[in-house]
Amino acid sequence: MPVTDRPYHHGNLRTALLAEAERTVRERGVQELSLRELARQVGVSHGAPRRHFPDRQALLDALAEAGFARLGAELRIAIDGAGEEFEARLHATAAAYVRFATRDAALLELMFASKHGKQSGALHEAADRAFSVMLELIEQGQAEGILDHGEPERVGLVLFATIQGIAALVSSGMVDAEQLDELVADATAHFVRGSHAAA
Amino acid sequence: MPVTDRPYHHGNLRTALLAEAERTVRERGVQELSLRELARQVGVSHGAPRRHFPDRQALLDALAEAGFARLGAELRIAIDGAGEEFEARLHATAAAYVRFATRDAALLELMFASKHGKQSGALHEAADRAFSVMLELIEQGQAEGILDHGEPERVGLVLFATIQGIAALVSSGMVDAEQLDELVADATAHFVRGSHAAA
DNA sequence: ACCTGAACACCGTTCAAGT
DNA sequence: ACCTGAACACCGTTCAAGT
């Protein structure tokens, strides 16, 4: 079973397509992503991807799902590496989120855009897992009396909106790398102060 | 000079294309916007739009510019109708922004996406005019001692990020119409509290 | 089970030519 | 000055046929 000489069955076609697609999205944007070009780059006929992704949107959904998985993993690493203190963990998580947005702006946009659509189930679960890191953080803040009580989803919404907004400002070029760290620090401190006064 | 019977010169082609394009973007999204279909709908050959918009991106830029003009106007109306009190004006402005995002989610996305690009000048000016409403608001808050001093652009960044983030959450369906008013009220109150404690 | 290759209906873009 | 219409190179999607 030769792996060279282009065997009839690719073997990892799905994985190869996803990897190549993620690279294209990062380097050239979602608009430039073409199923036919992807097939060419991977060395397969233009009809082949159809087995794995019925249409273009299915590929985008799969990219979004993988994106949420990676985002969740990066947030997890950030929060676990930030010690025990609430504010330190909050800042580390926000910074990790914004870092993801900086490196994969088009992917993040796609991740949010894909959530409108057919609600693929797996996509929704991947998103929930990514955001569970934030929910744990909110629960810690509540347990320590730093944040309001009530549903963590609701309490965390302002925080999440702010972080997502910062990501959007960076992606759109309204905020550049220099201002970024300061803005993240500002925003997290602001959030904590605003919550504290309400207690 | 008959206006009926499809005269050779359309007369308002540029305006007609923009109006039709804005409708398509609102109803079916940017992805579905096609220059050829637009030309068909307006009753002109597929090559005609080229005089007014050299390529597809030029049309998108023009849409974005018109969007910023309308956004600025709506923000202006909201803030002027909210009386003199800072918090009331802040809430009215934020609510107006989010309302725009709810009704024209795809357009707002396009407005931010277009800012990456060629920096069309006119586009940038339209965006600045829209955001000038927010800057005035920040300056009022500073004058009244409610917000930190320093460059209004910098002080307002956290606020703007939060509002833009709420708009993103609404567009992506993570927050629905029911929660929306409460979230906007939460976020503006949170912002004021967080700023107050820093004074 | 997985992939090929022709076919179809659509694009955006270019450009000589018409009015 | 503004618009037409043919041409070119690309798409996504479908589907019989091959291995």
Short mmCIF file of C-alpha atoms (C1' of nucleotides) in Angstrom, two decimals:
data_model
loop_
_atom_site.label_atom_id
_atom_site.label_comp_id
_atom_site.label_asym_id
_atom_site.label_seq_id
_atom_site.Cartn_x
_atom_site.Cartn_y
_atom_site.Cartn_z
CA MET A 1 0.00 0.00 0.00
CA PRO A 2 2.15 2.85 -1.31
CA VAL A 3 1.60 6.26 0.22
CA THR A 4 3.53 7.96 -2.57
CA ASP A 5 2.35 7.98 -6.21
CA ARG A 6 -1.01 9.47 -5.29
CA PRO A 7 -3.05 6.44 -4.32
CA TYR A 8 -6.68 6.44 -5.35
CA HIS A 9 -7.81 6.78 -1.79
CA HIS A 10 -6.29 9.78 -0.11
CA GLY A 11 -6.75 8.42 3.39
CA ASN A 12 -6.77 11.67 5.32
CA LEU A 13 -8.70 13.79 2.87
CA ARG A 14 -11.00 15.30 5.45
CA THR A 15 -8.15 16.26 7.76
CA ALA A 16 -6.00 17.52 4.90
CA LEU A 17 -8.81 19.70 3.55
CA LEU A 18 -9.49 21.20 6.97
CA ALA A 19 -5.81 21.97 7.57
CA GLU A 20 -5.37 23.60 4.17
CA ALA A 21 -8.65 25.52 4.58
CA GLU A 22 -7.64 26.87 7.96
CA ARG A 23 -4.38 28.11 6.47
CA THR A 24 -6.15 29.82 3.58
CA VAL A 25 -8.67 31.48 5.88
CA ARG A 26 -5.89 32.81 8.09
CA GLU A 27 -3.71 34.06 5.24
CA ARG A 28 -6.29 35.26 2.73
CA GLY A 29 -9.69 35.36 4.43
CA VAL A 30 -12.91 33.36 4.12
CA GLN A 31 -13.88 35.04 0.87
CA GLU A 32 -10.87 33.53 -0.87
CA LEU A 33 -11.67 30.00 0.26
CA SER A 34 -12.62 27.89 -2.74
CA LEU A 35 -13.51 24.20 -2.65
CA ARG A 36 -11.99 23.65 -6.07
CA GLU A 37 -8.71 25.32 -5.21
CA LEU A 38 -8.59 23.37 -1.96
CA ALA A 39 -9.04 20.13 -3.84
CA ARG A 40 -6.23 21.13 -6.21
CA GLN A 41 -3.87 21.99 -3.35
CA VAL A 42 -4.52 18.66 -1.69
CA GLY A 43 -4.11 16.85 -5.00
CA VAL A 44 -7.58 15.46 -5.51
CA SER A 45 -10.35 16.03 -8.03
CA HIS A 46 -12.77 18.87 -7.46
CA GLY A 47 -15.64 16.53 -6.71
CA ALA A 48 -13.85 14.59 -4.00
CA PRO A 49 -14.45 16.93 -1.05
CA ARG A 50 -18.17 16.35 -1.45
CA ARG A 51 -17.95 13.00 0.41
CA HIS A 52 -16.69 14.82 3.50
CA PHE A 53 -18.34 18.21 3.13
CA PRO A 54 -21.66 18.20 1.23
CA ASP A 55 -21.28 21.87 0.43
CA ARG A 56 -19.16 24.89 1.17
CA GLN A 57 -21.10 25.76 4.31
CA ALA A 58 -20.42 22.32 5.77
CA LEU A 59 -16.69 22.98 5.43
CA LEU A 60 -17.09 26.36 7.11
CA ASP A 61 -19.06 24.76 9.95
CA ALA A 62 -16.32 22.20 10.45
CA LEU A 63 -13.71 24.97 10.49
CA ALA A 64 -15.75 26.84 13.07
CA GLU A 65 -16.09 23.75 15.22
CA ALA A 66 -12.34 23.13 15.14
CA GLY A 67 -11.83 26.80 15.93
CA PHE A 68 -13.98 26.62 19.04
CA ALA A 69 -12.10 23.52 20.18
CA ARG A 70 -8.77 25.31 19.81
CA LEU A 71 -10.08 28.50 21.44
CA GLY A 72 -11.36 26.48 24.40
CA ALA A 73 -8.01 24.75 24.78
CA GLU A 74 -6.11 28.05 24.68
CA LEU A 75 -8.42 29.64 27.25
CA ARG A 76 -8.02 26.59 29.48
CA ILE A 77 -4.24 26.79 29.33
CA ALA A 78 -4.31 30.52 30.06
CA ILE A 79 -6.57 30.25 33.10
CA ASP A 80 -4.75 27.25 34.51
CA GLY A 81 -1.41 29.03 34.20
CA ALA A 82 -2.55 32.19 36.00
CA GLY A 83 -2.58 31.00 39.61
CA GLU A 84 -5.47 31.20 42.04
CA GLU A 85 -6.29 34.88 42.21
CA PHE A 86 -9.50 35.91 40.47
CA GLU A 87 -8.29 39.08 38.81
CA ALA A 88 -5.16 37.41 37.48
CA ARG A 89 -7.21 34.59 35.98
CA LEU A 90 -9.69 37.08 34.52
CA HIS A 91 -6.94 39.06 32.85
CA ALA A 92 -5.18 35.97 31.55
CA THR A 93 -8.38 34.61 30.03
CA ALA A 94 -9.29 37.91 28.38
CA ALA A 95 -5.76 38.27 27.02
CA ALA A 96 -5.83 34.74 25.61
CA TYR A 97 -9.16 35.40 23.91
CA VAL A 98 -7.89 38.58 22.34
CA ARG A 99 -4.67 36.85 21.29
CA PHE A 100 -6.75 34.26 19.45
CA ALA A 101 -8.69 37.06 17.78
CA THR A 102 -5.47 38.75 16.70
CA ARG A 103 -3.95 35.64 15.16
CA ASP A 104 -7.15 34.22 13.66
CA ALA A 105 -9.43 37.17 13.05
CA ALA A 106 -11.11 35.67 10.00
CA LEU A 107 -11.61 32.35 11.76
CA LEU A 108 -13.22 33.98 14.79
CA GLU A 109 -15.54 35.92 12.53
CA LEU A 110 -16.45 32.69 10.79
CA MET A 111 -17.03 30.98 14.15
CA PHE A 112 -19.61 33.58 15.09
CA ALA A 113 -21.16 33.73 11.64
CA SER A 114 -21.59 29.97 11.53
CA LYS A 115 -23.67 30.03 14.67
CA HIS A 116 -26.57 31.74 12.87
CA GLY A 117 -27.05 28.89 10.52
CA LYS A 118 -28.22 25.36 10.75
CA GLN A 119 -27.16 24.96 14.39
CA SER A 120 -25.09 21.88 13.59
CA GLY A 121 -25.22 20.53 17.13
CA ALA A 122 -21.57 19.57 17.26
CA LEU A 123 -20.72 23.19 16.53
CA HIS A 124 -22.92 24.38 19.36
CA GLU A 125 -21.32 21.92 21.78
CA ALA A 126 -17.82 23.01 20.81
CA ALA A 127 -18.81 26.62 21.42
CA ASP A 128 -20.29 25.78 24.81
CA ARG A 129 -17.14 23.96 25.84
CA ALA A 130 -15.03 26.98 24.88
CA PHE A 131 -17.23 29.34 26.87
CA SER A 132 -17.36 27.03 29.89
CA VAL A 133 -13.96 28.43 30.87
CA MET A 134 -15.52 31.86 31.19
CA LEU A 135 -18.45 30.51 33.17
CA GLU A 136 -16.13 28.88 35.71
CA LEU A 137 -14.37 32.17 36.05
CA ILE A 138 -17.62 33.99 36.75
CA GLU A 139 -18.58 31.38 39.33
CA GLN A 140 -15.26 31.88 41.11
CA GLY A 141 -15.83 35.63 41.15
CA GLN A 142 -19.27 35.11 42.61
CA ALA A 143 -18.00 32.69 45.25
CA GLU A 144 -15.43 35.25 46.32
CA GLY A 145 -18.04 37.99 46.50
CA ILE A 146 -16.41 40.03 43.76
CA LEU A 147 -19.27 39.62 41.27
CA ASP A 148 -23.04 39.85 41.59
CA HIS A 149 -24.92 36.65 42.26
CA GLY A 150 -27.48 35.36 39.80
CA GLU A 151 -27.09 33.18 36.74
CA PRO A 152 -23.42 33.12 35.70
CA GLU A 153 -24.51 33.32 32.05
CA ARG A 154 -26.21 36.63 32.69
CA VAL A 155 -23.53 38.10 34.94
CA GLY A 156 -20.81 37.16 32.47
CA LEU A 157 -22.58 38.65 29.48
CA VAL A 158 -21.22 42.18 29.94
CA LEU A 159 -17.72 40.79 30.39
CA PHE A 160 -17.98 38.57 27.37
CA ALA A 161 -19.41 41.38 25.27
CA THR A 162 -16.50 43.61 26.22
CA ILE A 163 -13.88 41.01 25.38
CA GLN A 164 -15.58 40.14 22.12
CA GLY A 165 -15.82 43.85 21.32
CA ILE A 166 -12.11 44.33 21.92
CA ALA A 167 -11.48 41.41 19.59
CA ALA A 168 -13.65 43.13 16.97
CA LEU A 169 -11.81 46.44 17.35
CA VAL A 170 -8.48 44.70 16.89
CA SER A 171 -9.65 42.74 13.87
CA SER A 172 -10.99 45.87 12.22
CA GLY A 173 -7.76 47.75 12.80
CA MET A 174 -9.33 50.36 15.06
CA VAL A 175 -6.99 49.29 17.84
CA ASP A 176 -3.43 48.29 17.12
CA ALA A 177 -1.02 45.97 18.90
CA GLU A 178 0.46 48.79 20.98
CA GLN A 179 -2.81 49.82 22.60
CA LEU A 180 -4.03 46.26 22.93
CA ASP A 181 -2.49 45.14 26.21
CA GLU A 182 -3.47 48.38 27.88
CA LEU A 183 -7.04 48.08 26.63
CA VAL A 184 -7.40 44.52 27.90
CA ALA A 185 -6.04 45.53 31.31
CA ASP A 186 -8.31 48.57 31.36
CA ALA A 187 -11.37 46.56 30.45
CA THR A 188 -10.88 43.79 33.01
CA ALA A 189 -10.12 46.27 35.79
CA HIS A 190 -13.14 48.30 34.74
CA PHE A 191 -15.33 45.21 34.87
CA VAL A 192 -14.19 44.27 38.35
CA ARG A 193 -14.68 47.82 39.67
CA GLY A 194 -18.13 48.07 38.12
CA SER A 195 -19.16 44.77 39.69
CA HIS A 196 -17.73 45.55 43.08
CA ALA A 197 -19.74 48.74 43.51
CA ALA A 198 -22.95 46.81 42.86
CA ALA A 199 -22.39 44.25 45.63
CA MET B 1 -36.88 62.74 -22.83
CA PRO B 2 -39.03 59.77 -21.81
CA VAL B 3 -38.35 58.24 -18.40
CA THR B 4 -40.33 55.14 -19.31
CA ASP B 5 -39.29 52.70 -22.06
CA ARG B 6 -35.87 52.15 -20.51
CA PRO B 7 -33.84 55.06 -21.80
CA TYR B 8 -30.26 54.33 -22.72
CA HIS B 9 -28.98 56.39 -19.85
CA HIS B 10 -30.40 55.24 -16.56
CA GLY B 11 -29.83 58.54 -14.82
CA ASN B 12 -29.70 57.39 -11.23
CA LEU B 13 -27.84 54.15 -11.75
CA ARG B 14 -25.41 54.66 -8.90
CA THR B 15 -28.15 55.47 -6.42
CA ALA B 16 -30.40 52.70 -7.68
CA LEU B 17 -27.61 50.13 -7.37
CA LEU B 18 -26.79 51.22 -3.84
CA ALA B 19 -30.43 51.08 -2.74
CA GLU B 20 -30.98 47.65 -4.22
CA ALA B 21 -27.67 46.41 -2.79
CA GLU B 22 -28.53 47.60 0.70
CA ARG B 23 -31.81 45.74 0.52
CA THR B 24 -30.15 42.54 -0.63
CA VAL B 25 -27.51 42.75 2.11
CA ARG B 26 -30.19 43.23 4.75
CA GLU B 27 -32.44 40.45 3.50
CA ARG B 28 -29.96 37.86 2.28
CA GLY B 29 -26.49 38.82 3.50
CA VAL B 30 -23.31 40.08 1.85
CA GLN B 31 -22.44 36.67 0.46
CA GLU B 32 -25.54 36.73 -1.74
CA LEU B 33 -24.75 40.13 -3.22
CA SER B 34 -23.95 39.76 -6.91
CA LEU B 35 -23.11 42.57 -9.28
CA ARG B 36 -24.76 40.78 -12.18
CA GLU B 37 -27.98 40.13 -10.30
CA LEU B 38 -28.00 43.73 -9.12
CA ALA B 39 -27.68 44.95 -12.70
CA ARG B 40 -30.56 42.68 -13.71
CA GLN B 41 -32.79 43.96 -10.90
CA VAL B 42 -32.12 47.55 -11.87
CA GLY B 43 -32.67 46.75 -15.53
CA VAL B 44 -29.25 47.41 -16.94
CA SER B 45 -26.59 45.29 -18.60
CA HIS B 46 -24.09 43.47 -16.38
CA GLY B 47 -21.23 45.69 -17.48
CA ALA B 48 -22.95 48.96 -16.63
CA PRO B 49 -22.21 49.11 -12.88
CA ARG B 50 -18.52 49.24 -13.70
CA ARG B 51 -18.70 52.98 -14.48
CA HIS B 52 -19.82 53.65 -10.92
CA PHE B 53 -18.13 50.83 -9.04
CA PRO B 54 -14.90 49.55 -10.58
CA ASP B 55 -15.25 46.26 -8.78
CA ARG B 56 -17.31 44.49 -6.17
CA GLN B 57 -15.23 45.84 -3.30
CA ALA B 58 -15.89 49.42 -4.44
CA LEU B 59 -19.62 48.75 -4.10
CA LEU B 60 -19.10 47.28 -0.64
CA ASP B 61 -17.06 50.32 0.38
CA ALA B 62 -19.81 52.63 -0.82
CA LEU B 63 -22.38 50.60 1.13
CA ALA B 64 -20.21 50.85 4.23
CA GLU B 65 -19.84 54.59 3.81
CA ALA B 66 -23.60 55.06 3.49
CA GLY B 67 -24.03 52.80 6.51
CA PHE B 68 -21.75 54.95 8.65
CA ALA B 69 -23.64 58.06 7.57
CA ARG B 70 -26.94 56.52 8.60
CA LEU B 71 -25.52 55.16 11.85
CA GLY B 72 -24.16 58.60 12.73
CA ALA B 73 -27.51 60.20 12.03
CA GLU B 74 -29.37 57.68 14.19
CA LEU B 75 -26.94 58.13 17.06
CA ARG B 76 -27.29 61.88 16.78
CA ILE B 77 -31.07 61.69 16.96
CA ALA B 78 -30.91 59.35 19.93
CA ILE B 79 -28.51 61.49 21.95
CA ASP B 80 -30.32 64.72 21.15
CA GLY B 81 -33.63 63.23 22.22
CA ALA B 82 -32.37 62.00 25.58
CA GLY B 83 -32.22 65.25 27.53
CA GLU B 84 -29.22 66.64 29.38
CA GLU B 85 -28.35 63.97 31.89
CA PHE B 86 -25.19 62.00 31.12
CA GLU B 87 -26.43 58.53 31.98
CA ALA B 88 -29.64 58.97 30.02
CA ARG B 89 -27.68 60.08 26.95
CA LEU B 90 -25.23 57.22 27.38
CA HIS B 91 -28.01 54.67 27.53
CA ALA B 92 -29.89 56.19 24.60
CA THR B 93 -26.76 56.18 22.43
CA ALA B 94 -25.87 52.60 23.30
CA ALA B 95 -29.45 51.48 22.65
CA ALA B 96 -29.49 53.24 19.28
CA TYR B 97 -26.22 51.57 18.28
CA VAL B 98 -27.50 48.15 19.23
CA ARG B 99 -30.79 48.82 17.43
CA PHE B 100 -28.85 49.56 14.27
CA ALA B 101 -26.91 46.33 14.76
CA THR B 102 -30.15 44.38 15.18
CA ARG B 103 -31.77 45.72 12.04
CA ASP B 104 -28.67 45.79 9.85
CA ALA B 105 -26.38 43.13 11.23
CA ALA B 106 -24.84 42.25 7.87
CA LEU B 107 -24.31 45.90 7.00
CA LEU B 108 -22.56 46.62 10.30
CA GLU B 109 -20.30 43.63 9.75
CA LEU B 110 -19.53 44.93 6.30
CA MET B 111 -18.83 48.41 7.68
CA PHE B 112 -16.17 47.01 10.00
CA ALA B 113 -14.76 44.61 7.45
CA SER B 114 -14.39 47.39 4.88
CA LYS B 115 -12.19 49.38 7.21
CA HIS B 116 -9.32 46.85 6.82
CA GLY B 117 -9.01 47.48 3.17
CA LYS B 118 -7.88 50.30 1.03
CA GLN B 119 -8.85 52.98 3.55
CA SER B 120 -10.95 54.81 1.01
CA GLY B 121 -10.70 58.15 2.78
CA ALA B 122 -14.35 59.01 2.41
CA LEU B 123 -15.15 55.80 4.26
CA HIS B 124 -12.84 56.73 7.08
CA GLU B 125 -14.37 60.20 7.36
CA ALA B 126 -17.89 58.78 7.48
CA ALA B 127 -16.83 56.43 10.26
CA ASP B 128 -15.22 59.25 12.21
CA ARG B 129 -18.37 61.36 11.94
CA ALA B 130 -20.45 58.48 13.28
CA PHE B 131 -18.14 57.99 16.22
CA SER B 132 -17.93 61.69 16.99
CA VAL B 133 -21.26 61.33 18.79
CA MET B 134 -19.63 58.92 21.21
CA LEU B 135 -16.65 61.19 21.69
CA GLU B 136 -18.87 64.11 22.65
CA LEU B 137 -20.58 61.87 25.14
CA ILE B 138 -17.27 60.89 26.71
CA GLU B 139 -16.25 64.54 26.93
CA GLN B 140 -19.48 65.38 28.73
CA GLY B 141 -18.85 62.55 31.19
CA GLN B 142 -15.36 63.84 31.80
CA ALA B 143 -16.53 67.42 32.28
CA GLU B 144 -19.04 66.24 34.87
CA GLY B 145 -16.38 64.25 36.70
CA ILE B 146 -18.07 60.92 36.01
CA LEU B 147 -15.35 59.57 33.74
CA ASP B 148 -11.56 59.53 33.97
CA HIS B 149 -9.69 62.36 32.32
CA GLY B 150 -7.27 61.71 29.51
CA GLU B 151 -7.81 61.37 25.77
CA PRO B 152 -11.52 60.79 25.11
CA GLU B 153 -10.58 58.24 22.43
CA ARG B 154 -8.81 56.14 25.01
CA VAL B 155 -11.38 56.53 27.79
CA GLY B 156 -14.20 55.65 25.44
CA LEU B 157 -12.54 52.55 24.07
CA VAL B 158 -13.82 50.21 26.78
CA LEU B 159 -17.32 51.60 26.35
CA PHE B 160 -17.22 51.30 22.61
CA ALA B 161 -15.83 47.77 22.81
CA THR B 162 -18.67 46.76 25.10
CA ILE B 163 -21.36 48.22 22.88
CA GLN B 164 -19.81 46.72 19.77
CA GLY B 165 -19.53 43.38 21.60
CA ILE B 166 -23.22 43.47 22.50
CA ALA B 167 -23.99 44.16 18.86
CA ALA B 168 -21.91 41.12 17.92
CA LEU B 169 -23.67 38.90 20.44
CA VAL B 170 -27.05 39.96 19.10
CA SER B 171 -26.02 39.44 15.48
CA SER B 172 -24.69 35.98 16.23
CA GLY B 173 -27.88 34.99 18.02
CA MET B 174 -26.18 34.45 21.39
CA VAL B 175 -28.43 37.13 22.88
CA ASP B 176 -32.04 37.46 21.83
CA ALA B 177 -34.39 40.43 21.76
CA GLU B 178 -35.74 39.68 25.24
CA GLN B 179 -32.39 39.91 26.99
CA LEU B 180 -31.22 42.79 24.88
CA ASP B 181 -32.64 45.81 26.67
CA GLU B 182 -31.55 44.45 30.01
CA LEU B 183 -28.03 43.79 28.72
CA VAL B 184 -27.67 47.32 27.34
CA ALA B 185 -28.88 48.80 30.63
CA ASP B 186 -26.56 46.49 32.56
CA ALA B 187 -23.58 47.37 30.44
CA THR B 188 -23.99 51.14 30.57
CA ALA B 189 -24.60 51.12 34.33
CA HIS B 190 -21.59 48.84 34.73
CA PHE B 191 -19.45 51.22 32.72
CA VAL B 192 -20.45 54.23 34.80
CA ARG B 193 -19.85 52.40 38.08
CA GLY B 194 -16.47 51.13 36.92
CA SER B 195 -15.43 54.64 35.92
CA HIS B 196 -16.73 56.28 39.05
CA ALA B 197 -14.65 54.14 41.38
CA ALA B 198 -11.51 55.14 39.50
CA ALA B 199 -12.01 58.88 39.95
"C1'" DA C 1 -16.64 3.35 0.69
"C1'" DC C 2 -14.23 6.76 -1.82
"C1'" DC C 3 -12.87 9.31 -5.81
"C1'" DT C 4 -13.07 10.98 -11.01
"C1'" DG C 5 -14.56 13.89 -14.72
"C1'" DA C 6 -18.03 15.93 -17.61
"C1'" DA C 7 -21.89 19.04 -17.31
"C1'" DC C 8 -24.72 23.04 -15.80
"C1'" DA C 9 -25.69 27.47 -14.26
"C1'" DC C 10 -23.73 30.94 -12.15
"C1'" DC C 11 -19.95 34.54 -10.97
"C1'" DG C 12 -16.38 38.96 -11.48
"C1'" DT C 13 -13.71 41.28 -14.70
"C1'" DT C 14 -12.20 43.10 -19.19
"C1'" DC C 15 -12.87 45.63 -23.36
"C1'" DA C 16 -14.18 46.87 -28.03
"C1'" DA C 17 -18.15 48.83 -29.77
"C1'" DG C 18 -22.36 51.36 -29.77
"C1'" DT C 19 -25.47 55.95 -28.53
"C1'" DA D 1 -20.14 60.47 -20.58
"C1'" DC D 2 -22.57 56.28 -20.13
"C1'" DC D 3 -24.03 51.75 -21.41
"C1'" DT D 4 -24.00 47.10 -24.27
"C1'" DG D 5 -22.63 42.46 -25.20
"C1'" DA D 6 -19.24 38.97 -26.19
"C1'" DA D 7 -15.32 36.77 -24.04
"C1'" DC D 8 -12.40 34.69 -20.42
"C1'" DA D 9 -11.33 32.34 -16.37
"C1'" DC D 10 -13.16 31.10 -12.44
"C1'" DC D 11 -16.84 29.24 -9.08
"C1'" DG D 12 -20.37 25.60 -6.43
"C1'" DT D 13 -23.11 21.76 -7.22
"C1'" DT D 14 -24.75 17.48 -9.38
"C1'" DC D 15 -24.22 12.82 -10.91
"C1'" DA D 16 -23.04 8.81 -13.65
"C1'" DA D 17 -19.10 6.12 -13.81
"C1'" DG D 18 -14.87 4.14 -12.30
"C1'" DT D 19 -11.73 1.43 -8.47
#
